[in-house]
Coordinates of C-alpha atoms in Angstrom, one line a residue:
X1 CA -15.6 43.9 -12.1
X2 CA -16.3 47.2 -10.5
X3 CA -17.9 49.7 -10.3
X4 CA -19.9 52.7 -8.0
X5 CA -23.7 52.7 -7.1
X6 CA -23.6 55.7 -5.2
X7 CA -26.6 58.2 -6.4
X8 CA -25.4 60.9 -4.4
X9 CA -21.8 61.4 -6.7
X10 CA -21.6 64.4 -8.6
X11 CA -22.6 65.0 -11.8
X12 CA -19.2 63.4 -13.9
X13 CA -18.9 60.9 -11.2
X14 CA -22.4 59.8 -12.1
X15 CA -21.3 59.7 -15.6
X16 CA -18.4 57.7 -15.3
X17 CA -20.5 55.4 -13.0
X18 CA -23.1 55.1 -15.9
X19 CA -20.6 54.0 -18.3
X20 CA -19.2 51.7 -15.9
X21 CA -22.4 50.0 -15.4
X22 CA -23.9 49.8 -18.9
X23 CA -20.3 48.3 -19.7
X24 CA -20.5 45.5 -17.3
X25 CA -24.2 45.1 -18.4
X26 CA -23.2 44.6 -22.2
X27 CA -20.3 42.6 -21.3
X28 CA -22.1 40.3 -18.7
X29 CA -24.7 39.6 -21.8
X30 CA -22.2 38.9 -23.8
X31 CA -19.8 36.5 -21.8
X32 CA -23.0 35.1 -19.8
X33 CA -19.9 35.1 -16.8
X34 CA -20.6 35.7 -13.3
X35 CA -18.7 37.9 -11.1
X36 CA -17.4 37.2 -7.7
X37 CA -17.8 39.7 -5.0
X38 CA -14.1 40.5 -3.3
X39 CA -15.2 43.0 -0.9
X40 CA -15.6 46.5 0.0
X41 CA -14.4 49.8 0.8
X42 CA -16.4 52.9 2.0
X43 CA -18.8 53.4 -1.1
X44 CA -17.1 50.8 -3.2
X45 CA -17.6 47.4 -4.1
X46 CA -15.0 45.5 -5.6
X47 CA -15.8 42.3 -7.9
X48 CA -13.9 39.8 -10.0
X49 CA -15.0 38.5 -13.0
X50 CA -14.8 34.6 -12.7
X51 CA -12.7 34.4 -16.2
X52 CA -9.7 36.3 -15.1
X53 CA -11.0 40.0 -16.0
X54 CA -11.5 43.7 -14.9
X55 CA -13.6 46.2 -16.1
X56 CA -11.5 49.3 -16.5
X57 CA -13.2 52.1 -14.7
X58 CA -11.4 54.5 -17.0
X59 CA -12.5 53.6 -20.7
X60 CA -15.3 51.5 -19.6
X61 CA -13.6 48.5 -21.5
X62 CA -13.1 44.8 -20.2
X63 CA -9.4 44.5 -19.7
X64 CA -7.5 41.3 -18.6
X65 CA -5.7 41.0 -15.2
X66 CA -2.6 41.2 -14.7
X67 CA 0.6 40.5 -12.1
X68 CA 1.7 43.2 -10.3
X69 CA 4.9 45.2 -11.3
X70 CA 3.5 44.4 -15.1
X71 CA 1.2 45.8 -18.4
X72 CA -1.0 48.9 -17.5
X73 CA 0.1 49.1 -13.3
X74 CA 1.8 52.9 -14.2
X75 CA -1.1 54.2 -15.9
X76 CA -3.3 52.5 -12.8
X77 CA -1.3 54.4 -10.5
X78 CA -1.8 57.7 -12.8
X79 CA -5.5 57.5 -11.8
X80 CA -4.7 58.2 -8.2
X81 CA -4.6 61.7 -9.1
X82 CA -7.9 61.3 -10.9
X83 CA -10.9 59.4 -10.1
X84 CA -10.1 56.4 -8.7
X85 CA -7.7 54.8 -7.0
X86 CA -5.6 51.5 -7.4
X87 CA -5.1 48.2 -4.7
X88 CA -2.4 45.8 -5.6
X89 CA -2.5 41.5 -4.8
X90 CA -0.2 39.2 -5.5
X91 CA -2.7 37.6 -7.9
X92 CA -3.3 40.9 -10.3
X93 CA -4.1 44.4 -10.2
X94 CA -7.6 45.9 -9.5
X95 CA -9.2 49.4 -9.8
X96 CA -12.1 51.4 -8.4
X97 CA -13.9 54.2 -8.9
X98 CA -13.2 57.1 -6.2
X99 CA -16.6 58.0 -5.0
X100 CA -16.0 61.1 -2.5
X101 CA -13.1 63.4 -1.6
X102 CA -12.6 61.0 1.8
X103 CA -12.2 57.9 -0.2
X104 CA -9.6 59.1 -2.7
X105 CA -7.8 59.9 0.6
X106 CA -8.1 56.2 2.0
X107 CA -6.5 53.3 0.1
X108 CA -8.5 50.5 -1.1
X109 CA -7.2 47.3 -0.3
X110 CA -8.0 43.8 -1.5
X111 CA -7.3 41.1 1.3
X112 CA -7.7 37.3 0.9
X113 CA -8.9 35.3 3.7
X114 CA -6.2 34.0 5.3
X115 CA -5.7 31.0 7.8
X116 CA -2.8 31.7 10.0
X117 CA -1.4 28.0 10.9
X118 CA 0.9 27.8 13.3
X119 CA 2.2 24.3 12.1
X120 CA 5.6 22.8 11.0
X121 CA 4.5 23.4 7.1
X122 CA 4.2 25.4 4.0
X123 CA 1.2 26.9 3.3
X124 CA -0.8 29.5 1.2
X125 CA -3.3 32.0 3.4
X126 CA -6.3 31.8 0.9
X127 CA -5.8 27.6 0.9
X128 CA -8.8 26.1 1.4
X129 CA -7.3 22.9 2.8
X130 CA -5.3 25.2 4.7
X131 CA -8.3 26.5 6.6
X132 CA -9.7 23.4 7.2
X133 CA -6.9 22.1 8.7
X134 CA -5.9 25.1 11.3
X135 CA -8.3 24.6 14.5
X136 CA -6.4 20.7 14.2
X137 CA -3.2 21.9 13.7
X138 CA -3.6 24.3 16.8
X139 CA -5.2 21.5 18.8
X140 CA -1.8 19.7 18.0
X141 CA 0.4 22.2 18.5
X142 CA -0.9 22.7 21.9
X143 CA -0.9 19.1 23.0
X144 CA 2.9 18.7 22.1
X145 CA 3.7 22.1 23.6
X146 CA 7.0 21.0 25.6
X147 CA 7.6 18.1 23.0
X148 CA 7.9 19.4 20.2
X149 CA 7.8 22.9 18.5
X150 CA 5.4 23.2 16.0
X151 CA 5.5 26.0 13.2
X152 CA 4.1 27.5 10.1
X153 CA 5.7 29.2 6.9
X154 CA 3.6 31.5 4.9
X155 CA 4.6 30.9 1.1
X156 CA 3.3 34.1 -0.2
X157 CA 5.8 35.7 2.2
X158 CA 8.5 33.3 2.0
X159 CA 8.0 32.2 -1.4
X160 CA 12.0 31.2 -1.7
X161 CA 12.4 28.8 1.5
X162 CA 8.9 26.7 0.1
X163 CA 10.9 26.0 -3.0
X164 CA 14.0 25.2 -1.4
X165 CA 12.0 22.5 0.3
X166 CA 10.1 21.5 -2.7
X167 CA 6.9 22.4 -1.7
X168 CA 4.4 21.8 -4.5
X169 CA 0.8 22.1 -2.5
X170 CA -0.4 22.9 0.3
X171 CA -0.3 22.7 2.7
X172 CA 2.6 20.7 3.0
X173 CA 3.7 19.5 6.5
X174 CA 7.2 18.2 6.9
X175 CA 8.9 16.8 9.8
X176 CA 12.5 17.7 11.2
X177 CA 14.6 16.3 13.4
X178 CA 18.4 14.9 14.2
X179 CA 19.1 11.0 14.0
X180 CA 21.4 9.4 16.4
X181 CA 24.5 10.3 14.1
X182 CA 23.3 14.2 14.8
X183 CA 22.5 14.0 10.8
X184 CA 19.4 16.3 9.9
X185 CA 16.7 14.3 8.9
X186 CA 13.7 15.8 7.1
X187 CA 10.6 13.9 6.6
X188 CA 7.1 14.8 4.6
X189 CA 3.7 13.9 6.6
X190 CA 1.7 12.1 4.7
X191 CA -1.3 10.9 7.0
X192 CA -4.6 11.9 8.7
X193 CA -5.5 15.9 8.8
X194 CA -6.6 15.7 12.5
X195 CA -4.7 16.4 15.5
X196 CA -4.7 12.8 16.7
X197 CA -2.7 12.1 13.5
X198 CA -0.4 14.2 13.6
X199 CA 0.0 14.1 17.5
X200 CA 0.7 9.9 16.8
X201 CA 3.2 10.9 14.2
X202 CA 5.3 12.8 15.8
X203 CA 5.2 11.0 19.4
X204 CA 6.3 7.6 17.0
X205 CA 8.7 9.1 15.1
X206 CA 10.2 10.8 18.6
X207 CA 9.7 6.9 20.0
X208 CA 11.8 5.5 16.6
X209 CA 14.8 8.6 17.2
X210 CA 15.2 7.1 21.0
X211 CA 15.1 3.5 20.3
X212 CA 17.4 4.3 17.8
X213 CA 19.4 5.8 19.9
X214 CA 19.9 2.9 22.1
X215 CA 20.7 0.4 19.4
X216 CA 17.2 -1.3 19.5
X217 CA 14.7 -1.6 16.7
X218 CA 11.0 -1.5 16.9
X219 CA 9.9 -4.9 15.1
X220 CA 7.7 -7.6 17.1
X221 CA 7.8 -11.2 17.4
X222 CA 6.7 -12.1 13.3
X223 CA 9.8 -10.6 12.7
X224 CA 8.3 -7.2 11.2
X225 CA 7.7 -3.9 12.5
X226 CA 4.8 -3.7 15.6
X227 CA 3.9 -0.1 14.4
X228 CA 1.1 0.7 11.6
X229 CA -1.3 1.8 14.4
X230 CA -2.9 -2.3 14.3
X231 CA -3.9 -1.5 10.9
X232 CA -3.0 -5.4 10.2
X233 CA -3.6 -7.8 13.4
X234 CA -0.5 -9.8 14.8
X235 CA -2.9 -12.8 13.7
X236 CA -2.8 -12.2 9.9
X237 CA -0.2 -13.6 7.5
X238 CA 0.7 -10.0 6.7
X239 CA 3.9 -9.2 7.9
X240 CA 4.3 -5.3 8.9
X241 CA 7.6 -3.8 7.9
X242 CA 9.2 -0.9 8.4
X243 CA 12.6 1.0 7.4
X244 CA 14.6 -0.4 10.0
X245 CA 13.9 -4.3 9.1
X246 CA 13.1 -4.0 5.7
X247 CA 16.0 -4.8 3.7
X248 CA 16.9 -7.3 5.8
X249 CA 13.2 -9.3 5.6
X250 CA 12.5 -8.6 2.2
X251 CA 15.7 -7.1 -0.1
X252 CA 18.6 -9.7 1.3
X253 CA 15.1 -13.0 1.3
X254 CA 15.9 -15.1 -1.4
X255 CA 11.5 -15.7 -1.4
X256 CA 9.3 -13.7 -3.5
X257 CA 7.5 -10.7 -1.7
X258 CA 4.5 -8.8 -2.2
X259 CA 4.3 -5.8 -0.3
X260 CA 1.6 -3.0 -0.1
X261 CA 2.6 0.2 0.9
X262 CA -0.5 1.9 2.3
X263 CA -1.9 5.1 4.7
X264 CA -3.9 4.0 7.6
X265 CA -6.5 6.9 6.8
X266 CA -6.7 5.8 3.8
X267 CA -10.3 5.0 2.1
X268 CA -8.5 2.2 -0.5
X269 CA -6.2 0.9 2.1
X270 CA -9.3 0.4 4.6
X271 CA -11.1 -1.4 1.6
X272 CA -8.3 -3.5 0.6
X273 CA -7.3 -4.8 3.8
X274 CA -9.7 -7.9 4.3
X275 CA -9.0 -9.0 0.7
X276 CA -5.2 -8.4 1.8
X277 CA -5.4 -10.5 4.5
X278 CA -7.2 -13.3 2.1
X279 CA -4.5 -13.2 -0.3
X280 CA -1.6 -13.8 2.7
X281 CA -3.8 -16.4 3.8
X282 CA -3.9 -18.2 0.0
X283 CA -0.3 -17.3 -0.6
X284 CA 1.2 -18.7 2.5
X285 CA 4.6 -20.6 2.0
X286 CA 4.9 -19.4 -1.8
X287 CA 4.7 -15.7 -1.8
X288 CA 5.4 -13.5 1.4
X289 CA 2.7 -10.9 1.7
X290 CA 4.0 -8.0 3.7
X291 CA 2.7 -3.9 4.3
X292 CA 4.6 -1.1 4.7
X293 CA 3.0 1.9 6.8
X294 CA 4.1 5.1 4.5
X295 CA 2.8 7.7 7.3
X296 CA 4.8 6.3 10.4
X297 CA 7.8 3.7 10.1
X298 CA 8.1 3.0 7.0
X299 CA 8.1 6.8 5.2
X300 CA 11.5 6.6 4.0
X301 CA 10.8 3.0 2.5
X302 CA 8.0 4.7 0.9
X303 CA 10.3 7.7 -1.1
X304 CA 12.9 5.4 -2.1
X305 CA 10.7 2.9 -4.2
X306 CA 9.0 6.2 -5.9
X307 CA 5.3 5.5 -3.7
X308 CA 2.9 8.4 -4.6
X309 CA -0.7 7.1 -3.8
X310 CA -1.9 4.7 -2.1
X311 CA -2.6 1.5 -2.0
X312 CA 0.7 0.8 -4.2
X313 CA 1.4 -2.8 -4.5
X314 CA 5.0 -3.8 -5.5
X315 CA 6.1 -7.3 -5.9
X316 CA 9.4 -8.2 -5.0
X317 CA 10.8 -11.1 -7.0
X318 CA 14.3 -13.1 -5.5
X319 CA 17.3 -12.1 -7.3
X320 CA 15.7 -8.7 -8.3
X321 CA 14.7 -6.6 -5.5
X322 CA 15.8 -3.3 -6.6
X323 CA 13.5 -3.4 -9.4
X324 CA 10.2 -4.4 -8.2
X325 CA 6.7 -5.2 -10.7
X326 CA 4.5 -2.8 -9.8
X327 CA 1.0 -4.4 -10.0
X328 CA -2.2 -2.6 -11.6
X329 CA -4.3 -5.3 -11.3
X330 CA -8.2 -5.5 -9.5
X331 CA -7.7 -5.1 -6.0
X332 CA -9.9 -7.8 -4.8
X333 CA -8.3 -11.4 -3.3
X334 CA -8.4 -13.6 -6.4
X335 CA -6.9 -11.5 -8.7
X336 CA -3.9 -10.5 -6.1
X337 CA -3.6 -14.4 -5.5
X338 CA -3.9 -15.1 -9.3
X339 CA -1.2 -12.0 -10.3
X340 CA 1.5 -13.5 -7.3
X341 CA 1.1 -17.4 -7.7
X342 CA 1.6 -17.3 -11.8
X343 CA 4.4 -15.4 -11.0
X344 CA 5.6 -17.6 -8.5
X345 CA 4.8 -20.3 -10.9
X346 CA 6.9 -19.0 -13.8
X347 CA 10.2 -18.4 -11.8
X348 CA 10.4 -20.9 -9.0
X349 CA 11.9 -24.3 -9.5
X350 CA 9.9 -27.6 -9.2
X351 CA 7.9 -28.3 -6.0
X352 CA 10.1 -30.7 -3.7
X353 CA 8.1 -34.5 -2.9
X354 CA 8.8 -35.2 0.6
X355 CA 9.3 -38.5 1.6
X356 CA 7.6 -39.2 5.4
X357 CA 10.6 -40.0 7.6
X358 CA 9.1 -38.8 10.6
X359 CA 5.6 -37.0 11.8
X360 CA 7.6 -32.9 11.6
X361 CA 7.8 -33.7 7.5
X362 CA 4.0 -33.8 7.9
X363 CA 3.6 -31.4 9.8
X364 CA 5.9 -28.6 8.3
X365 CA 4.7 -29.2 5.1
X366 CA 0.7 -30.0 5.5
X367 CA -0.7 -30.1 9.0
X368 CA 0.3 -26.9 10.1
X369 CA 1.2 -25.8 13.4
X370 CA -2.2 -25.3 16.2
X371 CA -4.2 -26.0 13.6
X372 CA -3.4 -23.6 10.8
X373 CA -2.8 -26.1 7.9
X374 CA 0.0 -25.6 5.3
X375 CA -2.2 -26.7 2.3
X376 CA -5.8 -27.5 1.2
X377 CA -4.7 -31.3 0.0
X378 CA -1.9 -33.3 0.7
X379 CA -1.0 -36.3 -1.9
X380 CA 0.9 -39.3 -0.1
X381 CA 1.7 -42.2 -2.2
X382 CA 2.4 -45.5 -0.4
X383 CA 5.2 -47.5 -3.0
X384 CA 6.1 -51.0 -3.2
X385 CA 8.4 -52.3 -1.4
X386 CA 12.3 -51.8 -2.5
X387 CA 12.6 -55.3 -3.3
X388 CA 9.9 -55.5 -5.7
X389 CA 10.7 -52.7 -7.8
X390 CA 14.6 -51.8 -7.7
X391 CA 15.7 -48.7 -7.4
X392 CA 14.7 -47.6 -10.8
X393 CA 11.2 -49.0 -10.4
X394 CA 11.2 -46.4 -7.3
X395 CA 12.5 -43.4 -8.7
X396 CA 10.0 -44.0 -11.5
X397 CA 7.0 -43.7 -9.1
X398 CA 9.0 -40.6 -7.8
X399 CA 9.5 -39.1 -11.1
X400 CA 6.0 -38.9 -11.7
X401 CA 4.8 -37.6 -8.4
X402 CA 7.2 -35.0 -8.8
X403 CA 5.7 -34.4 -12.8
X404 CA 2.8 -33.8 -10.6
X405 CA 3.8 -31.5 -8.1
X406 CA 5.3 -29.1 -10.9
X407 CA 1.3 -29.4 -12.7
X408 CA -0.1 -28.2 -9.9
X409 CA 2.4 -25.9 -8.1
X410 CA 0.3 -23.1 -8.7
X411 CA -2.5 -24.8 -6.1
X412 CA -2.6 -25.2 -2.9
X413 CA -0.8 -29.4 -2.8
X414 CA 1.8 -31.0 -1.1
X415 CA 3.0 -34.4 -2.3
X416 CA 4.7 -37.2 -0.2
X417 CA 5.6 -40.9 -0.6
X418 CA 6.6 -43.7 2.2
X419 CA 7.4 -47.6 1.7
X420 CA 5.3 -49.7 2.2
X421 CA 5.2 -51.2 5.5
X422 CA 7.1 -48.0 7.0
X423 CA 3.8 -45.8 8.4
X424 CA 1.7 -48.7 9.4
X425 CA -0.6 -46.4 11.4
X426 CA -1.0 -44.1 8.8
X427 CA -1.7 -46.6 6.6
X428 CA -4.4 -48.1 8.9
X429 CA -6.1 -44.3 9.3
X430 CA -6.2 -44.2 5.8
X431 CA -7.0 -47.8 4.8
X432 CA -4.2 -48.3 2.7
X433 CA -2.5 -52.1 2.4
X434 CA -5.1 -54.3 1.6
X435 CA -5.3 -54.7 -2.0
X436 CA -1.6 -54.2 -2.7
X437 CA 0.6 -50.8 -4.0
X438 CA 1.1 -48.9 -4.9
X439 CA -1.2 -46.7 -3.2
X440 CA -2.7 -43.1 -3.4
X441 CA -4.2 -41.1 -0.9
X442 CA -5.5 -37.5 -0.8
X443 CA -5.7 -36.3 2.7
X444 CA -7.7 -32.9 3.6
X445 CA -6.0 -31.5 6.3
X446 CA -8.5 -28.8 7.3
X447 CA -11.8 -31.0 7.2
X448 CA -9.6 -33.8 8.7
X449 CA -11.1 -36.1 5.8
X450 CA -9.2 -38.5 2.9
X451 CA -9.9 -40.0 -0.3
X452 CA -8.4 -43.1 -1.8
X453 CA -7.6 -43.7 -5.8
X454 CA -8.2 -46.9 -6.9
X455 CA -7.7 -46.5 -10.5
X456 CA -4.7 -46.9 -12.6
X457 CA -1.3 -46.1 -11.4
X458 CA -0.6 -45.0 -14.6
X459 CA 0.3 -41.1 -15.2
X460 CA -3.4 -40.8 -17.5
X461 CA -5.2 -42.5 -14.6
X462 CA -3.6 -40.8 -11.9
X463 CA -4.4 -36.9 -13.1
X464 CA -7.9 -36.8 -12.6
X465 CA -7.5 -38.0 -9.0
X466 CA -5.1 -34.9 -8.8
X467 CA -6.8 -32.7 -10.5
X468 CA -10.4 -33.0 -8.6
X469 CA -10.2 -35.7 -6.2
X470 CA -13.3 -37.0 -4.8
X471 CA -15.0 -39.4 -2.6
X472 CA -13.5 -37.7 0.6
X473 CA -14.7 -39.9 4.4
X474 CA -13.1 -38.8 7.9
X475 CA -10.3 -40.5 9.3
X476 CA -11.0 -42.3 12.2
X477 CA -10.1 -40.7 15.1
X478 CA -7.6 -37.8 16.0
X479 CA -5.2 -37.8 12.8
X480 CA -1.8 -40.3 13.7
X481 CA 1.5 -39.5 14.7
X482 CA 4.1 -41.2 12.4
X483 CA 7.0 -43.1 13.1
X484 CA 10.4 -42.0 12.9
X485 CA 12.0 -44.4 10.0
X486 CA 15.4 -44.2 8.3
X487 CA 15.6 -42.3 4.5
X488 CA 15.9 -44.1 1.6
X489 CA 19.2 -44.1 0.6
X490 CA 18.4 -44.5 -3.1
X491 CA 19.8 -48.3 -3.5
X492 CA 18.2 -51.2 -4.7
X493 CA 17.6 -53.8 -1.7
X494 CA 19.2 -56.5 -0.1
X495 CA 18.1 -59.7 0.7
X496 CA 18.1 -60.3 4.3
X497 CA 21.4 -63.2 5.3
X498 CA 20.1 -66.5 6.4
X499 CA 19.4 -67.2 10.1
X500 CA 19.3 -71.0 10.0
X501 CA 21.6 -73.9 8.6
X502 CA 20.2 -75.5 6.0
X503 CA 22.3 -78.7 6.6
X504 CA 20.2 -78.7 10.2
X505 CA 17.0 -78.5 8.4
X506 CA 17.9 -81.3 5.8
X507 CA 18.4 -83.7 8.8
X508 CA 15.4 -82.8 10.7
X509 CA 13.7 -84.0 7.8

């Protein structure tokens, strides 16, 4: 809205400013809509009313705003000759009043602020985020002066080159350089708004472009990508991937994976990241947790599975990697674990029952490696001997370990069987032997403790030992290495060959 205080006007210039003012005064009753003060001129103050609208200085009538070039802009430029004068912006058309003979001879302009980047992005001058983001940008730009150029388009000027980039906000930063095949390769910044951020990005990507250059990745020793500024530790079970090592770990793995494509500035990534690092933990040796960094690494990763926020959480089931289950679950640890072991539940096969041929079966599958154990509770069922069952009287005790492994798959068990007489020194630690077999044992690998069933055998007695076994007491001692036996080759027994004439004996008698 505008309009003219000036009490020194002359006498129809007082008039008109009259009518200009009761107007806005009627209208500002009726619309109860405050107006925004754009700035001034000389004499004359120009205002915007907040709902899109312009008080016409002319008829003393509200009239809506319009683009330039459109509507009423020839009869606004008709009142040049009269008494006021007209300013054009790219977001409408304002008028004002002409106060004195010197004013009609100046042009009044209306200016937005502006915030003149000097950045490699698309940006509006009257962005807000734009503004904040300049005395950064210009801190950046000046610490990779000699690096890297670093440059700004205005989209009100250039309005054509922001679309043929597909600018949609701002402001937009984007990222160009050549690959090692002298291919253009045009990137969109996604992280931090400070100029440590953006000074890591570009040094990172510059360090990706050389190491590609020489043939040689950027993964570390887990077999993932080293980059993602530490946001995981090396020590997690969170495997960090990144675009060079990523179809190759998780697309062409015949496991399951559940990845997290995150922002290391970002407020829900930060938040997510211990419970994260919980679910790897839980999910070890069923489900491969890894984490893609979407602002370094692992940005063109991020555009080809369609990631727009973050966290996004994608699970990537074997046999179907190009279409992964996006999960919309809670994002705390036991709904993660919950979503990814029922799904592991429902497609994987039966749980395999190991039989203890030497002490790397135990180890691989339940004690772990410097501690770390595989499992909360491994099962190990010491059978009668070959010659007292058969064959089939074997596999029958088999069978129903393995009908228990595929109960409980979902938990954290592993399940293994020996002879008995074949792991004597396990059997000792354990205090199996004595009152005959078969015989169960649930061994806790963490806590170092076991419990013994001595109920029935049968496959009713036997699951409430599985489900919640109890009556736990510490092995003795450091936990035993086992012997190194042959496997059973799934035959029924022998007997052993005589080693004595019985003709000799008869006569000794």
């Amino acid at each position: 809205r505008l309009h003219h205080p000036s009490a020194t006007a002359s006498h129809d210039q007082a008039h008109t400013t009259r009518r200009v003012a009761r107007a806005a005064a009627r209208h500002r009753r009726s619309r109860g809509a405050r107006t925004k003060r754009l700035g001034s001129h000389g004499d004359l103050r120009l205002e915007r009313r907040d709902r899109g609208r312009l008080l016409h200085p002319c008829t003393s009538h509200v009239v809506p705003v319009r683009r330039r070039n459109q509507g009423d802009l020839a009869h606004h430029q008709q009142l040049r000759q009269g008494n006021a004068r007209t300013c054009t912006g790219s977001r409408g058309v304002l008028c004002a009043v002409r106060a004195t003979k010197e004013t009609r001879k100046q042009p009044v302009i209306h200016r937005r602020l502006t915030a003149s980047m000097r950045a490699k992005k698309r940006c509006h001058r009257w962005c807000g985020h734009c503004k904040a983001l300049q005395p950064e940008y210009e801190k950046a730009a000046k610490a990779l002066e000699g690096i890297a150029k670093v440059a700004a388009v205005d989209c009100d000027a250039h309005g054509t080159l922001a679309q043929q980039h597909g600018v949609q906000g701002f402001p937009t930063i984007k990222m160009f350089s050549v690959d090692a095949k002298g291919k253009q390769q045009v990137s969109d910044y996604n992280g931090g708004r400070t100029a440590d951020a953006l000074v890591d990005y570009v040094l990172t990507s510059l360090k990706k472009q050389a190491k590609a250059k020489l043939g040689k990745g950027t993964s570390s020793g887990k077999g993932g990508s080293s980059s993602g500024g530490g946001f995981y530790p090396a020590s997690s079970d969170v495997v960090m991937l990144s675009d060079e090592d990523f179809e190759e770990q998780v697309v062409q793995d015949d496991d399951v994976w559940f990845v997290e494509f995150f922002a290391p500035w970002c407020g829900h990534c930060k938040a997510l990241k211990s419970d994260w690092m919980a679910a790897a933990r839980q999910l070890k040796d069923k489900v491969k947790v890894g984490a893609v960094d979407c602002t370094g690494p692992g940005q063109s990763v991020c555009q080809k599975y369609g990631v727009q926020g973050f966290p996004t959480l994608k699970l990537f089931n074997k046999g179907a990697k190009s279409s992964p289950i996006d999960y919309q679950g809670a994002r705390d640890q036991a709904s993660i674990t919950e979503f990814a072991l029922q799904f592991w539940v429902d497609t994987s096969g039966p749980p395999e029952v190991h039989e203890l041929t030497d002490h790397q079966v135990f180890v691989d599958h339940c004690l772990g490696k410097e501690g770390k154990a595989k499992v909360s509770k491994c099962f190990i069922a010491f059978l009668p001997d070959i010659l007292d069952t058969g064959a089939s009287g074997r596999n029958e005790y088999i069978k129903a370990l393995q009908d228990a492994a595929a109960k409980y798959k979902s938990r954290s068990y592993a399940f293994f069987w020996t002879a008995a007489g074949m792991q004597n020194k396990l059997q000792t630690a354990v205090e199996v032997g004595g009152y005959g077999y078969p015989g169960f044992v649930a061994y806790a690998p963490k806590q170092n403790m076991f419990a013994t069933h001595k109920g029935s055998v049968s496959a009713d007695g036997l699951d409430p030992f599985f489900e919640l076994p109890s009556g736990f007491v510490e092995v003795r001692g450091a936990f035993p290495v086992l012997d190194t036996v042959a496997a059973w080759d799934g035959l029924d027994g022998e007997l052993p060959e005589d080693e004595f004439d019985l003709d000799e004996l008869l006569r000794e008698d």
